[in-house]
XYZ file of C-alpha atoms in Angstrom:
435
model
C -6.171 -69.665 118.647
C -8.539 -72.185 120.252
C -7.990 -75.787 119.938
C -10.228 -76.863 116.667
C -11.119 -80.306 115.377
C -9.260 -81.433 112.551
C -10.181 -85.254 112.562
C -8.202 -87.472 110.128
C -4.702 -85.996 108.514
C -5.466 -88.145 105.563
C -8.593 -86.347 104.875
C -7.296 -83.132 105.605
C -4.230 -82.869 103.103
C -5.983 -85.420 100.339
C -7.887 -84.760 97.445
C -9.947 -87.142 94.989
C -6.826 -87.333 92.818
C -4.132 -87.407 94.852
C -2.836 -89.194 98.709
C 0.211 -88.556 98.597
C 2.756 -85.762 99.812
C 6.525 -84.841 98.700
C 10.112 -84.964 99.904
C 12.685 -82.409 99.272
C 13.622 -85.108 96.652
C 10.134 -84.730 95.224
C 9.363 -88.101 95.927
C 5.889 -89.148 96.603
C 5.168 -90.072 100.186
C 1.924 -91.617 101.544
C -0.257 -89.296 103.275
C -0.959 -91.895 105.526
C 2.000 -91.824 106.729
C 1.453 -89.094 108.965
C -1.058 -91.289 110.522
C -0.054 -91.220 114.549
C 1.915 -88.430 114.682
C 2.284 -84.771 115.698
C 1.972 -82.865 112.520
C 2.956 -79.324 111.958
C 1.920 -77.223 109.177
C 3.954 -74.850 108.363
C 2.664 -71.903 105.451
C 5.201 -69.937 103.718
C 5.941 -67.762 101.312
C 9.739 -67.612 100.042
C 9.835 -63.873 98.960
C 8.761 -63.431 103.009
C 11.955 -62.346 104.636
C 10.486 -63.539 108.143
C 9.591 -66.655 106.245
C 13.379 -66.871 105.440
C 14.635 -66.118 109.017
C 11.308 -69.040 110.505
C 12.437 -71.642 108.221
C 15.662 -72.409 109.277
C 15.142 -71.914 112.589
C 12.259 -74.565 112.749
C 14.726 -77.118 110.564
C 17.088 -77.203 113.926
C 14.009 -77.726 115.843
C 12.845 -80.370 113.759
C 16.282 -82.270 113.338
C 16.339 -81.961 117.522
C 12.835 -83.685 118.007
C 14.007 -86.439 116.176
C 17.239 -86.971 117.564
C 15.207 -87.575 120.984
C 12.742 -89.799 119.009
C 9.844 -87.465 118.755
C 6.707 -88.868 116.478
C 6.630 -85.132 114.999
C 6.366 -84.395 111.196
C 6.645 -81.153 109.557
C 4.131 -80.720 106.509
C 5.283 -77.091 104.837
C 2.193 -75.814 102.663
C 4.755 -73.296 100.057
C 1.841 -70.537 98.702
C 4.955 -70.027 95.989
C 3.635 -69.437 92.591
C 6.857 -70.243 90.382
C 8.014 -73.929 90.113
C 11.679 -72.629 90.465
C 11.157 -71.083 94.173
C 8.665 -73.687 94.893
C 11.342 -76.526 94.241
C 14.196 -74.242 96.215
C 12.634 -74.166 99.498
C 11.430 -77.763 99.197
C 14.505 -78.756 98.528
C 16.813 -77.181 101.267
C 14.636 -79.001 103.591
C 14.257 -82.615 105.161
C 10.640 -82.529 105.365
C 7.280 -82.942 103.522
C 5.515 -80.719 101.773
C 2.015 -79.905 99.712
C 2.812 -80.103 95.892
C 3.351 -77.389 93.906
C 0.323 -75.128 92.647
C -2.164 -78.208 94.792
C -5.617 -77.272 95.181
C -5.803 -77.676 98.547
C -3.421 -74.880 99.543
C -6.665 -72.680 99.237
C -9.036 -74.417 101.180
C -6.300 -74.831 104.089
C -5.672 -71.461 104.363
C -9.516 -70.764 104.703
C -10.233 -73.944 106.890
C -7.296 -72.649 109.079
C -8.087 -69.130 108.887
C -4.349 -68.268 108.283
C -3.734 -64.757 107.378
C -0.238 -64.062 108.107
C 3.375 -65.624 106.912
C 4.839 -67.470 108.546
C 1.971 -69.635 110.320
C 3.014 -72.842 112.814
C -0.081 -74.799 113.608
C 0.297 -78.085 115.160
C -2.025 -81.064 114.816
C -1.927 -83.580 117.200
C -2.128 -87.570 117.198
C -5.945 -86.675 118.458
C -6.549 -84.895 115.344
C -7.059 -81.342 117.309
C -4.785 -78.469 116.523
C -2.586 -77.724 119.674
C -3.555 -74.368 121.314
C -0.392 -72.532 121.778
C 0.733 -70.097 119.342
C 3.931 -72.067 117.967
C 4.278 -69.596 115.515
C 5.275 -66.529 118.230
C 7.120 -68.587 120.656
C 9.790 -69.770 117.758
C 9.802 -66.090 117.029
C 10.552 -65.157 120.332
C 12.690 -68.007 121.833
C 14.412 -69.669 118.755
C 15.783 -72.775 118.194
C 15.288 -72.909 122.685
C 11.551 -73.317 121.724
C 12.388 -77.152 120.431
C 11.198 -78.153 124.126
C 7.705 -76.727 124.037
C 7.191 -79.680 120.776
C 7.465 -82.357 123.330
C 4.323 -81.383 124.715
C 5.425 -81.460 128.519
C 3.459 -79.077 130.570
C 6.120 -78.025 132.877
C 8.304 -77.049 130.150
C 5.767 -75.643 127.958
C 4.398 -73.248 130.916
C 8.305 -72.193 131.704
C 8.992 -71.472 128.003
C 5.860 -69.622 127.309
C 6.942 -67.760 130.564
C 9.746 -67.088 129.386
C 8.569 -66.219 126.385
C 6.201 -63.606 128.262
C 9.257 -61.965 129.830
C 11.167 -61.054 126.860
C 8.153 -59.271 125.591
C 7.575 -57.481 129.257
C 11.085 -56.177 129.047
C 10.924 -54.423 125.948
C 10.977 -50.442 126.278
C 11.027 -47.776 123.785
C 14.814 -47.178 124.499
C 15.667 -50.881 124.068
C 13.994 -50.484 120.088
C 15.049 -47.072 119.275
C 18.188 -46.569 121.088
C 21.286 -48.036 119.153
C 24.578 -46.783 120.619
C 25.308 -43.388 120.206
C 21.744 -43.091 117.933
C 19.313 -42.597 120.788
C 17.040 -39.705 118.472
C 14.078 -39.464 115.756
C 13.663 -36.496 113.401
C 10.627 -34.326 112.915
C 9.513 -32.815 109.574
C 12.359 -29.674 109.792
C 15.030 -32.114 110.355
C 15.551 -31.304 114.026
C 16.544 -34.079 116.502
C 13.847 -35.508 118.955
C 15.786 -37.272 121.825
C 13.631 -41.090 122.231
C 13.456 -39.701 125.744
C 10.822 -37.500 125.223
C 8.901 -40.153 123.595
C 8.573 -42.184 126.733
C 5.519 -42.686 127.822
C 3.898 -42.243 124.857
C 1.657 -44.449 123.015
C 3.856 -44.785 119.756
C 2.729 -46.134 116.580
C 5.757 -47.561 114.286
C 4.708 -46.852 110.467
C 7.044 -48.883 108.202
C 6.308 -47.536 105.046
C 7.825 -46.802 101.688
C 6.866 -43.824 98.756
C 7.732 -46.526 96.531
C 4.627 -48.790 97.315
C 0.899 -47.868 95.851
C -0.739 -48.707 98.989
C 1.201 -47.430 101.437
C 0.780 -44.025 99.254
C -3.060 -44.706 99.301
C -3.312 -45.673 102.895
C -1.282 -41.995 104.073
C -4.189 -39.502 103.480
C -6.309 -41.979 105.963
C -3.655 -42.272 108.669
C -2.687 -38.663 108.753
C -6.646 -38.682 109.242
C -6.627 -40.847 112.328
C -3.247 -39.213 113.455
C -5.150 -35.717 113.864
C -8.465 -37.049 115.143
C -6.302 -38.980 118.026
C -3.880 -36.020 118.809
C -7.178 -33.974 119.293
C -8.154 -35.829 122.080
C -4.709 -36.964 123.215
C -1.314 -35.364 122.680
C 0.169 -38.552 124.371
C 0.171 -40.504 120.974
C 2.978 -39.945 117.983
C 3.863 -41.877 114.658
C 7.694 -42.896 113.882
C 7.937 -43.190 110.104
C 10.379 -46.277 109.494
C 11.322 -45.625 105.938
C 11.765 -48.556 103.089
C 12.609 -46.121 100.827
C 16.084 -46.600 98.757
C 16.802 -42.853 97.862
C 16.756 -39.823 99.779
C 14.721 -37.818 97.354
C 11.765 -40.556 97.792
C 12.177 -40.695 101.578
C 12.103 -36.673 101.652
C 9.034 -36.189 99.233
C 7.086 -39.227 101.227
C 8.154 -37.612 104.794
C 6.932 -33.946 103.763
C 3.460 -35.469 103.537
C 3.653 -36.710 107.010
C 2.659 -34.254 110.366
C 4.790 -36.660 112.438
C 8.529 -38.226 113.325
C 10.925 -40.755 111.649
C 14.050 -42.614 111.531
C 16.434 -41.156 109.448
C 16.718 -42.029 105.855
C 19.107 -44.735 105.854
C 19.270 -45.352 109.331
C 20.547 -48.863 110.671
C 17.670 -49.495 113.283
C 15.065 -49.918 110.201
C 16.401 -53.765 109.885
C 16.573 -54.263 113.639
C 13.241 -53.110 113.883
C 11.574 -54.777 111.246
C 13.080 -58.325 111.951
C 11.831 -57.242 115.716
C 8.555 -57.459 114.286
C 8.124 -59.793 111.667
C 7.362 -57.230 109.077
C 6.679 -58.786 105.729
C 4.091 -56.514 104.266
C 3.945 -52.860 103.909
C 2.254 -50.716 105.148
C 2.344 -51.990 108.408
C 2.116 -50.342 111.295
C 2.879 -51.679 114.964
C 1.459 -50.133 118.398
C 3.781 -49.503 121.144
C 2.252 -48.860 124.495
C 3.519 -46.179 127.368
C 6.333 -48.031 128.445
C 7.384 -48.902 124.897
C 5.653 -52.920 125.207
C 3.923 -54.210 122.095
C 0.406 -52.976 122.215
C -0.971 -54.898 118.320
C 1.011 -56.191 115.645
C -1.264 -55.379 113.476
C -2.518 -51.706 114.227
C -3.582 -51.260 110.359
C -6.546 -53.656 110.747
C -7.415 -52.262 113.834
C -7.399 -49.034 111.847
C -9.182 -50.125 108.781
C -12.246 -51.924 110.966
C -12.980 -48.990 113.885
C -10.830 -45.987 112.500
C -9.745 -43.872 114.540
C -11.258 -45.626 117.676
C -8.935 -48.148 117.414
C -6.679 -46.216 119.665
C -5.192 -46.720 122.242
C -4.897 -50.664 120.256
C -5.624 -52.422 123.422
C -6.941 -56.332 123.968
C -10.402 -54.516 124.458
C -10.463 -52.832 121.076
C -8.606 -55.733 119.710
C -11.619 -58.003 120.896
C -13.930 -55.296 119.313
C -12.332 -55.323 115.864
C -13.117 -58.740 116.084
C -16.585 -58.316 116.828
C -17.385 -56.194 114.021
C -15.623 -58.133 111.543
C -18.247 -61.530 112.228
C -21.069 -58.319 111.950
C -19.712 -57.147 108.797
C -20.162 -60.102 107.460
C -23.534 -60.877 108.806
C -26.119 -61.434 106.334
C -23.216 -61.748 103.186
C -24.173 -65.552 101.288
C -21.590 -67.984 102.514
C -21.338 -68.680 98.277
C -21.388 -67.206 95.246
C -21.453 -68.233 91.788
C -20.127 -65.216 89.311
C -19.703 -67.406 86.103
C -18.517 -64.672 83.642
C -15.882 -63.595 85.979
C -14.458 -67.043 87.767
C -15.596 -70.760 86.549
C -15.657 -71.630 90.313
C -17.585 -71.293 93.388
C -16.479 -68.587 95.714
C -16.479 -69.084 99.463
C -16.827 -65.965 102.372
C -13.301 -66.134 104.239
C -10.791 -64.554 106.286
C -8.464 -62.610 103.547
C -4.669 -63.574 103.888
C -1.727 -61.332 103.471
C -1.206 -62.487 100.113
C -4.761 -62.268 98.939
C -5.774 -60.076 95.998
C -9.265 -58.748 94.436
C -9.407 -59.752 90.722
C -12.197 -57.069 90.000
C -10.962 -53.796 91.501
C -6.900 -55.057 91.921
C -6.542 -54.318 95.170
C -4.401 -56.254 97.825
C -7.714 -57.346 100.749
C -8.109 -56.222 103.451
C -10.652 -58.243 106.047
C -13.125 -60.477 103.778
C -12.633 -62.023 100.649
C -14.645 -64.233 98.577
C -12.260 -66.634 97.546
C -11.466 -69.381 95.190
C -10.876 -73.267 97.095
C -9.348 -74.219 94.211
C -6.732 -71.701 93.049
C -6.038 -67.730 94.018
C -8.794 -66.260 92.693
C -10.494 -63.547 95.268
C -13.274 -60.711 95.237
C -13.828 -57.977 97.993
C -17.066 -58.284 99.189
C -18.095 -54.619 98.010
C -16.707 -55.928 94.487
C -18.884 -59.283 94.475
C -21.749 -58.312 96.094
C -21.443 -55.056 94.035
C -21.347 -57.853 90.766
C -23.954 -59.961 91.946
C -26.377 -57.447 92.063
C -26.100 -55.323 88.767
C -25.905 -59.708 87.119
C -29.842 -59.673 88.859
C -30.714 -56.522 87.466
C -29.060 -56.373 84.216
C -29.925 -60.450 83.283
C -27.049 -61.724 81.320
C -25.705 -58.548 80.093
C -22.276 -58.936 81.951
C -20.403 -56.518 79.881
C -23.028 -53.989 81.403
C -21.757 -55.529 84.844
C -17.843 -54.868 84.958
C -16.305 -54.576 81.739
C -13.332 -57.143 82.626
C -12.318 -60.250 81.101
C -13.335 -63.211 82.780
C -10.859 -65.379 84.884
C -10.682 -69.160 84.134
C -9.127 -71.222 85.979
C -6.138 -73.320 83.846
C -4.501 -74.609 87.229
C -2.078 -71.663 87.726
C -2.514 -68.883 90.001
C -3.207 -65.396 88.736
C 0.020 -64.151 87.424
C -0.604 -60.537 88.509
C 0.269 -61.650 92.065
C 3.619 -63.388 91.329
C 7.307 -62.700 91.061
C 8.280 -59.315 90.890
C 4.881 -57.647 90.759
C 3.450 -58.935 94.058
C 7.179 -58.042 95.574
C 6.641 -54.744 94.774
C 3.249 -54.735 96.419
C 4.455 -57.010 99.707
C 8.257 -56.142 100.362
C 8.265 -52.646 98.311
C 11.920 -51.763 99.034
C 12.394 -53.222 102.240
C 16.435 -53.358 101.927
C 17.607 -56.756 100.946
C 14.196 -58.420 101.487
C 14.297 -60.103 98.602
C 17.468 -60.824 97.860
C 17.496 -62.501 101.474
C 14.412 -64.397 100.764
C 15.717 -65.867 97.449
């Protein structure tokens, strides 16, 4: 992302009530404090598996910058919604962190526009955020990466070059091919050597029966899938099943016109620790000599449909234009006092967002709550807004749902095991590695 004014740290992480941040003893510790240094803020969630791989990682690279005396302070800001996990991950680590359930989580995640888990952004001394993404090159480079936080140029360039390389010598072969398991299957069960996929665009579908959206999302991809093949027979799908039984795998797979992994096979953890995947569906584009096209091929695919393909930086830059125009003459605020005591704000949604009205995980925009998780889809507030004008106070009339109040605790529909179901649905020891 571009660099973007901060200003002063104290400001930033502060509220009226409270200047203070705490240890992994959960002592407090001035805000001001921070004052002078290189900050990074690190958001996490702990049922995140690639939250659980980032976090120890960036604990070596912290203990290493201040071995050599680097002014460098890591500020974790934990979107955990139980106490118990909240206080875990604090407390395996030596650095600072946001408080539990703090009302500024929110607002930094909007002011930030952070959308994925984990997020690195750096903050330096000047009060701009750095502009390097901190959060891939860890990914890529590991603990090695500690050099790029001392800011030197000539290291920075090498490691970002380096960084650069790795991804340039990825090919279909070196993701699919594991030993002597160097096939996919199609929907009779027959063998498709990964040869024959080379030079293909390929979109990897991690998926699972087991989770509602990814079952609501497959009439609309097998959609696309057609409308693409129509016009290009150089484009296929590899299911990467989550599922934990074969009769779920076989009874999701039957619905699908395309290829997959195996049920069971061993390159569905490879792949999705390749790739960071945290939330399903997901799906990630692979280009004709098996490079990473887009991460995130599912918003491309949710913004332009099937015109998304073939998920280059062009249609990735055009996704982004028509999100700003979506949102073009939306009101910046709302007020929907029967359903939410607070104002609601036009932002970015986040992977962990939620509509309260229709109960849907969000997709692009959100109308969302600075001061704890509460969220509306556009269509849904808008939608409210409205019928409150025409129908006067007759809210029942409106949306006959109970109205949300704010008692400092996020909304418990989105925590523990019902928001793993939604996020990690069966991804194999996910969340048993997370917690």
């Amino acid at each position: 992302m571009a660099a973007k004014e901060v200003g002063d740290i104290v400001s930033l992480l502060s509220t009226d009530e409270r200047n203070f941040l705490v240890n992994s003893n959960g002592e407090k510790v001035p805000i001001s404090d921070l004052q002078g240094k290189t900050v990074a803020l690190y958001f996490s969630y702990t049922y995140f598996r690639t939250c659980a791989e980032f976090t120890p990682v960036l604990a070596q690279i912290d203990r290493k910058l201040k071995e050599v005396g680097q002014s460098f302070e890591v500020v974790q800001v934990l979107l955990d919604d139980e106490k118990l996990s909240y206080n875990e991950a604090i407390e395996s680590t030596s650095w600072l962190a946001v408080p539990f359930n703090d009302q500024t989580v929110s607002g930094l995640l909007k002011h930030f526009g952070v959308t994925s888990f984990p997020t690195l952004l750096l903050i330096g001394s000047d009060g701009k955020t750095v502009d390097v993404n901190f959060t891939e090159l860890v990914e890529e480079l590991a603990v090695e990466a500690w050099e790029a936080f001392l800011f030197s140029q000539e290291k920075l360039v090498k490691l970002l070059e380096k960084a650069k390389a790795k991804r340039d010598a990825q090919t279909l072969e070196s993701l699919l091919v594991s030993g002597d398991i160097d096939y996919v299957i199609d929907t009779q069960g027959f063998k498709v050597p990964v040869r024959e996929l080379v030079g293909k665009t390929i979109l990897l579908y991690f998926s699972s029966f087991l989770c509602p959206p990814c079952r609501a999302f497959l009439p609309k991809l097998v959609e696309y899938y057609h409308q693409i093949r129509n016009v290009d027979s150089a484009f296929e799908v590899i299911f990467v099943s989550s599922d934990r039984d074969r009769a779920s795998f076989e009874e999701f797979f039957s619905a699908m016109p395309w290829l997959a992994l195996p049920f069971g096979d061993e390159r569905k953890e490879s792949l999705a620790r390749s790739f960071r995947i945290s939330m399903l569906p997901s799906l990630v584009a692979l280009d004709p000599s098996g490079r990473t096209l887009a991460k995130d091929a599912k918003r491309l695919f949710t913004i332009l449909g099937a015109d998304a393909y073939p998920f280059t930086e062009e249609k990735i830059r055009e996704a982004e234009r028509r999100t700003e125009e979506m949102a073009k003459g939306w009101p910046e605020k709302i007020n929907h006092d029967h359903l939410h005591e607070h104002e609601l704000a036009l932002a970015r949604c986040s992977s962990l967002d939620y509509c309260h009205a229709c109960e849907e995980m969000g997709s692009i925009w959100l109308y969302s709550c600075n001061k704890c998780r509460f969220s509306l889809h556009p269509q849904c507030a808008l939608k409210e807004d409205k019928e409150d004008r025409h129908n006067g106070e007759n809210h029942e009339a409106a949306m006959d749902k109970e109205g949300y109040v704010c008692d400092g605790e996020p909304n418990p529909r989105i925590s523990g095991d019902n928001l793993v179901i939604c996020v990690a649905a069966a991804f194999v020891g996910c969340v048993q590695e997370a917690t």
